[in-house]
Amino acid sequence: MPDRLVLLGSKGGPALRPGGPWPSSSLLEIAGRTIVVDCGLGVTRGLVDAGISLKTLDLIFITHLHSDHVLELGPLIHTAWTAGLATPVNVFGPAGTGHYWRRFCQAMEFDIEIRIADEGRPDIRELVSIDEFGEGQVVEQGGLKVSALRVDHPPVTDCFALRFEHGGKSVVFSADTAFFPPLADFAEGADILVHEAMLEEGIERLVARTGNGARLRQHLLASHSFAEEAGRIASDAGVKRLVLNHLIPADDAEIGEADWSAAVRKTWAGDLTIARDGLVVGFRE
Ligand SMILES: [Zn+2]
Ligand SMILES: [Zn+2]
């Protein structure tokens, strides 16, 4: 299996609309490791559609605890468990991830206990280990090195960009962040930078449509980046490819790839991918 990145869910925020894209989750396959980054709603379906056997679930990373990044973490692991998961799953997330997982298992206690007794399954609570991380090195394991950088996503303080490195290949996820220049150093020379992005002309229509006008606009401007800003980070970092992801707005019929491209081309001249659910991004040899 060649190394690849699959964008499973490409929209920013938790809302779903008919025929539209789904919240944040990605699959990174590198050197035979199966790595899931963020578990927004739809992650399980996305992994299955990408050809992943849920029994082989291995490493999961959560950038922060906003629901569009973590809502389906428990259901993903539980579904893998009922599919026959028998090997440990390692979850890395910010402070509070363990709390989420313990409470999820409590909420599902009836089903968990009955499947252990009735179907002879191993105890899901013993199959999963949760590591809560902060800034710096997260894990180094079998040649895979993962590090984290705290980014600027108020009012959430524990939100981390992640850098994955293996055998000379590197992929960086910005997580959710306002324009944050230190990301350029963190992403320096990466093969792929997956950066969140908003499109200015789409924000006003989005704000009008969702009905929580001023507050929503204020939140978006304080804690997310415009496509031009993502391009600025990619240029300063000298990455090989920029992937615009966590798109806001993601499902406005009047906004297409050409609009995203026009915005980011003001600051980025290199290889560019605009995310869509299920899109596969390969590595340049
Ligand atoms: Zn988000
Ligand atoms: Zn967020």
Short mmCIF file of C-alpha atoms in Angstrom, two decimals, residues 5-273:
data_model
loop_
_atom_site.label_atom_id
_atom_site.label_comp_id
_atom_site.label_asym_id
_atom_site.label_seq_id
_atom_site.Cartn_x
_atom_site.Cartn_y
_atom_site.Cartn_z
CA LEU A 5 -3.43 11.01 2.87
CA VAL A 6 -7.21 10.70 2.53
CA LEU A 7 -9.42 13.64 3.46
CA LEU A 8 -12.45 11.89 4.92
CA GLY A 9 -14.39 14.94 6.10
CA SER A 10 -13.50 18.37 4.74
CA LYS A 11 -15.95 20.92 6.11
CA GLY A 12 -15.45 23.25 9.05
CA GLY A 13 -18.07 23.15 11.81
CA PRO A 14 -20.65 20.58 12.87
CA ALA A 15 -23.66 21.44 10.64
CA LEU A 16 -24.75 18.96 7.97
CA ARG A 17 -26.65 19.82 4.81
CA PRO A 18 -28.15 17.57 2.11
CA GLY A 19 -25.46 16.35 -0.27
CA GLY A 20 -22.84 18.45 1.50
CA PRO A 21 -19.45 17.52 2.94
CA TRP A 22 -18.91 16.19 6.47
CA PRO A 23 -16.96 17.46 9.50
CA SER A 24 -13.24 16.99 10.12
CA SER A 25 -11.44 13.69 9.87
CA SER A 26 -8.45 12.46 7.90
CA LEU A 27 -6.62 9.22 7.29
CA LEU A 28 -2.85 9.15 6.97
CA GLU A 29 -1.24 5.91 5.83
CA ILE A 30 2.49 6.09 6.18
CA ALA A 31 4.97 3.19 6.32
CA GLY A 32 2.19 0.70 6.96
CA ARG A 33 0.73 2.62 9.91
CA THR A 34 -2.94 3.59 9.88
CA ILE A 35 -3.30 7.00 11.48
CA VAL A 36 -6.62 8.79 12.00
CA VAL A 37 -6.48 12.53 12.60
CA ASP A 38 -9.66 13.92 14.19
CA CYS A 39 -12.95 12.08 14.51
CA GLY A 40 -15.74 14.36 13.39
CA LEU A 41 -19.09 12.87 12.48
CA GLY A 42 -18.67 10.51 9.49
CA VAL A 43 -15.16 9.28 10.30
CA THR A 44 -16.23 5.62 10.55
CA ARG A 45 -18.05 5.69 7.22
CA GLY A 46 -15.12 7.53 5.65
CA LEU A 47 -12.56 4.96 6.81
CA VAL A 48 -14.67 2.05 5.56
CA ASP A 49 -15.16 3.79 2.20
CA ALA A 50 -11.37 4.35 2.02
CA GLY A 51 -10.91 0.58 2.26
CA ILE A 52 -9.71 0.42 5.86
CA SER A 53 -10.60 -2.66 7.88
CA LEU A 54 -11.78 -1.25 11.21
CA LYS A 55 -10.20 -4.22 13.02
CA THR A 56 -6.81 -2.76 12.14
CA LEU A 57 -7.47 0.58 13.85
CA ASP A 58 -4.15 1.61 15.36
CA LEU A 59 -3.35 5.27 16.11
CA ILE A 60 -5.86 8.09 16.58
CA PHE A 61 -4.96 11.75 17.14
CA ILE A 62 -7.39 14.46 18.23
CA THR A 63 -6.34 18.09 17.68
CA HIS A 64 -8.91 19.60 20.08
CA LEU A 65 -12.23 18.80 21.72
CA HIS A 66 -14.63 20.81 19.51
CA SER A 67 -17.39 18.42 18.47
CA ASP A 68 -16.63 18.70 14.75
CA HIS A 69 -13.28 17.02 15.60
CA VAL A 70 -14.20 14.52 18.34
CA LEU A 71 -17.91 13.66 18.25
CA GLU A 72 -17.41 10.25 16.61
CA LEU A 73 -14.29 9.10 18.49
CA GLY A 74 -16.20 6.76 20.81
CA PRO A 75 -18.54 5.43 18.10
CA LEU A 76 -15.54 4.76 15.81
CA ILE A 77 -13.70 2.68 18.42
CA HIS A 78 -16.89 0.94 19.51
CA THR A 79 -17.75 0.02 15.90
CA ALA A 80 -14.20 -1.30 15.38
CA TRP A 81 -14.65 -3.36 18.55
CA THR A 82 -17.88 -4.94 17.33
CA ALA A 83 -16.10 -5.60 14.00
CA GLY A 84 -13.57 -7.77 15.85
CA LEU A 85 -10.88 -5.39 17.07
CA ALA A 86 -8.52 -7.42 19.23
CA THR A 87 -5.36 -5.30 19.21
CA PRO A 88 -4.74 -2.16 21.28
CA VAL A 89 -5.77 1.25 19.98
CA ASN A 90 -3.73 4.25 21.04
CA VAL A 91 -5.57 7.56 21.26
CA PHE A 92 -3.60 10.80 21.61
CA GLY A 93 -5.59 13.91 22.46
CA PRO A 94 -5.56 17.08 24.54
CA ALA A 95 -6.44 17.18 28.25
CA GLY A 96 -10.03 15.98 28.62
CA THR A 97 -9.80 13.18 26.05
CA GLY A 98 -9.64 10.53 28.80
CA HIS A 99 -12.70 12.04 30.45
CA TYR A 100 -14.62 11.88 27.16
CA TRP A 101 -13.64 8.23 26.65
CA ARG A 102 -14.53 7.09 30.18
CA ARG A 103 -17.91 8.80 30.00
CA PHE A 104 -18.56 7.34 26.55
CA CYS A 105 -17.94 3.84 27.92
CA GLN A 106 -20.28 4.61 30.82
CA ALA A 107 -22.98 5.78 28.42
CA MET A 108 -22.59 2.53 26.46
CA GLU A 109 -22.23 0.31 29.53
CA PHE A 110 -25.31 -1.81 28.83
CA ASP A 111 -24.12 -2.73 25.34
CA ILE A 112 -20.48 -3.20 26.34
CA GLU A 113 -21.28 -5.52 29.26
CA ILE A 114 -23.77 -7.55 27.25
CA ARG A 115 -21.38 -8.08 24.33
CA ILE A 116 -18.57 -9.17 26.65
CA ALA A 117 -20.87 -11.70 28.35
CA ASP A 118 -22.92 -12.78 25.32
CA GLU A 119 -20.35 -12.63 22.48
CA GLY A 120 -17.17 -13.26 24.46
CA ARG A 121 -15.53 -10.05 23.32
CA PRO A 122 -12.46 -8.60 25.07
CA ASP A 123 -13.16 -5.63 27.35
CA ILE A 124 -13.08 -2.52 25.13
CA ARG A 125 -11.92 -0.47 28.13
CA GLU A 126 -8.75 -2.52 28.28
CA LEU A 127 -8.07 -2.35 24.53
CA VAL A 128 -7.86 1.44 24.42
CA SER A 129 -5.12 3.59 25.91
CA ILE A 130 -5.50 7.36 26.03
CA ASP A 131 -2.44 9.62 26.09
CA GLU A 132 -3.13 13.27 26.79
CA PHE A 133 -0.44 15.44 25.24
CA GLY A 134 0.73 19.04 25.35
CA GLU A 135 3.11 21.00 23.19
CA GLY A 136 6.29 19.26 22.04
CA GLN A 137 6.98 15.64 21.20
CA VAL A 138 3.84 13.50 21.38
CA VAL A 139 5.19 10.06 20.52
CA GLU A 140 8.10 8.33 18.82
CA GLN A 141 7.40 4.77 17.82
CA GLY A 142 8.87 2.46 15.17
CA GLY A 143 10.33 5.32 13.14
CA LEU A 144 7.18 7.43 13.35
CA LYS A 145 7.67 10.75 15.10
CA VAL A 146 4.77 13.01 16.04
CA SER A 147 5.05 16.49 17.52
CA ALA A 148 2.52 19.14 18.53
CA LEU A 149 2.36 22.93 18.46
CA ARG A 150 -0.26 24.87 20.42
CA VAL A 151 -2.11 27.09 17.94
CA ASP A 152 -4.43 30.10 18.28
CA HIS A 153 -8.06 28.94 18.47
CA PRO A 154 -9.81 30.96 21.19
CA PRO A 155 -11.58 30.29 23.44
CA VAL A 156 -10.11 26.76 23.20
CA THR A 157 -6.61 26.80 24.68
CA ASP A 158 -5.70 23.14 24.08
CA CYS A 159 -5.72 23.05 20.30
CA PHE A 160 -2.66 21.57 18.61
CA ALA A 161 -1.19 21.46 15.13
CA LEU A 162 0.42 18.06 14.53
CA ARG A 163 3.50 17.08 12.55
CA PHE A 164 3.96 13.45 11.44
CA GLU A 165 7.35 12.29 10.20
CA HIS A 166 8.49 8.94 8.95
CA GLY A 167 11.41 7.94 6.73
CA GLY A 168 11.94 11.45 5.37
CA LYS A 169 8.26 12.09 4.70
CA SER A 170 6.33 14.67 6.68
CA VAL A 171 2.74 15.82 6.93
CA VAL A 172 1.54 18.74 9.05
CA PHE A 173 -2.06 19.45 10.10
CA SER A 174 -2.74 23.04 11.21
CA ALA A 175 -5.77 22.06 13.31
CA ASP A 176 -8.22 24.97 13.80
CA THR A 177 -6.36 28.24 14.11
CA ALA A 178 -6.39 31.92 13.39
CA PHE A 179 -3.41 33.14 11.33
CA PHE A 180 -0.49 31.86 13.41
CA PRO A 181 3.01 32.66 12.05
CA PRO A 182 4.86 30.12 14.29
CA LEU A 183 3.12 27.42 12.24
CA ALA A 184 5.49 28.24 9.37
CA ASP A 185 8.52 27.09 11.38
CA PHE A 186 6.64 24.06 12.66
CA ALA A 187 5.67 23.06 9.10
CA GLU A 188 9.06 23.84 7.56
CA GLY A 189 9.80 21.77 4.46
CA ALA A 190 6.84 19.41 4.97
CA ASP A 191 5.68 17.30 2.04
CA ILE A 192 2.09 18.21 2.77
CA LEU A 193 0.57 21.00 4.88
CA VAL A 194 -3.13 20.52 5.59
CA HIS A 195 -4.33 23.97 6.64
CA GLU A 196 -7.80 25.13 7.58
CA ALA A 197 -9.32 27.91 5.47
CA MET A 198 -12.20 30.38 5.23
CA LEU A 199 -13.30 32.37 2.23
CA GLU A 200 -14.10 35.99 2.99
CA GLU A 201 -16.97 36.42 0.51
CA GLY A 202 -18.67 33.28 1.82
CA ILE A 203 -18.67 34.31 5.47
CA GLU A 204 -21.35 36.99 5.16
CA ARG A 205 -23.76 34.64 3.38
CA LEU A 206 -23.05 31.92 5.93
CA VAL A 207 -23.68 34.28 8.82
CA ALA A 208 -26.98 35.39 7.26
CA ARG A 209 -28.07 31.76 6.69
CA THR A 210 -27.33 30.40 10.17
CA GLY A 211 -29.16 33.10 12.06
CA ASN A 212 -26.62 33.59 14.89
CA GLY A 213 -25.11 36.50 12.99
CA ALA A 214 -22.78 38.73 14.97
CA ARG A 215 -21.56 36.10 17.43
CA LEU A 216 -20.74 33.61 14.69
CA ARG A 217 -18.88 36.20 12.64
CA GLN A 218 -16.90 37.23 15.71
CA HIS A 219 -15.97 33.60 16.52
CA LEU A 220 -14.89 32.87 12.94
CA LEU A 221 -12.70 35.94 12.61
CA ALA A 222 -11.01 35.43 15.99
CA SER A 223 -10.25 31.74 15.69
CA HIS A 224 -9.92 30.73 12.02
CA SER A 225 -7.73 31.63 9.03
CA PHE A 226 -8.54 32.99 5.61
CA ALA A 227 -7.30 31.06 2.57
CA GLU A 228 -4.80 33.86 1.87
CA GLU A 229 -3.37 33.37 5.37
CA ALA A 230 -3.05 29.60 4.89
CA GLY A 231 -1.14 30.37 1.68
CA ARG A 232 1.15 32.74 3.57
CA ILE A 233 2.03 30.00 6.10
CA ALA A 234 2.66 27.48 3.29
CA SER A 235 4.96 29.92 1.46
CA ASP A 236 6.91 30.85 4.58
CA ALA A 237 7.27 27.16 5.48
CA GLY A 238 8.36 26.15 1.97
CA VAL A 239 6.11 23.08 1.95
CA LYS A 240 5.77 20.91 -1.16
CA ARG A 241 1.96 20.89 -1.24
CA LEU A 242 -0.78 22.90 0.45
CA VAL A 243 -4.14 21.26 1.12
CA LEU A 244 -6.95 23.65 2.05
CA ASN A 245 -9.24 21.81 4.43
CA HIS A 246 -11.89 22.46 7.14
CA LEU A 247 -13.48 24.74 4.58
CA ILE A 248 -15.80 27.54 5.71
CA PRO A 249 -18.15 27.80 3.96
CA ALA A 250 -18.02 24.28 2.55
CA ASP A 251 -21.45 23.88 1.03
CA ASP A 252 -22.34 27.19 -0.59
CA ALA A 253 -23.45 26.49 -4.18
CA GLU A 254 -22.07 29.85 -5.27
CA ILE A 255 -18.54 29.03 -4.11
CA GLY A 256 -16.39 26.55 -6.01
CA GLU A 257 -12.77 25.46 -6.33
CA ALA A 258 -11.98 28.43 -8.58
CA ASP A 259 -12.91 30.85 -5.77
CA TRP A 260 -10.69 29.07 -3.21
CA SER A 261 -7.91 28.91 -5.71
CA ALA A 262 -8.18 32.61 -6.60
CA ALA A 263 -7.91 33.55 -2.93
CA VAL A 264 -4.96 31.33 -2.04
CA ARG A 265 -3.02 32.15 -5.23
CA LYS A 266 -2.45 35.66 -3.87
CA THR A 267 0.04 34.14 -1.42
CA TRP A 268 0.87 30.61 -2.62
CA ALA A 269 2.29 29.55 -5.99
CA GLY A 270 3.07 25.88 -5.29
CA ASP A 271 1.13 22.62 -5.58
CA LEU A 272 -2.42 23.03 -4.29
CA THR A 273 -5.29 20.75 -3.32
#
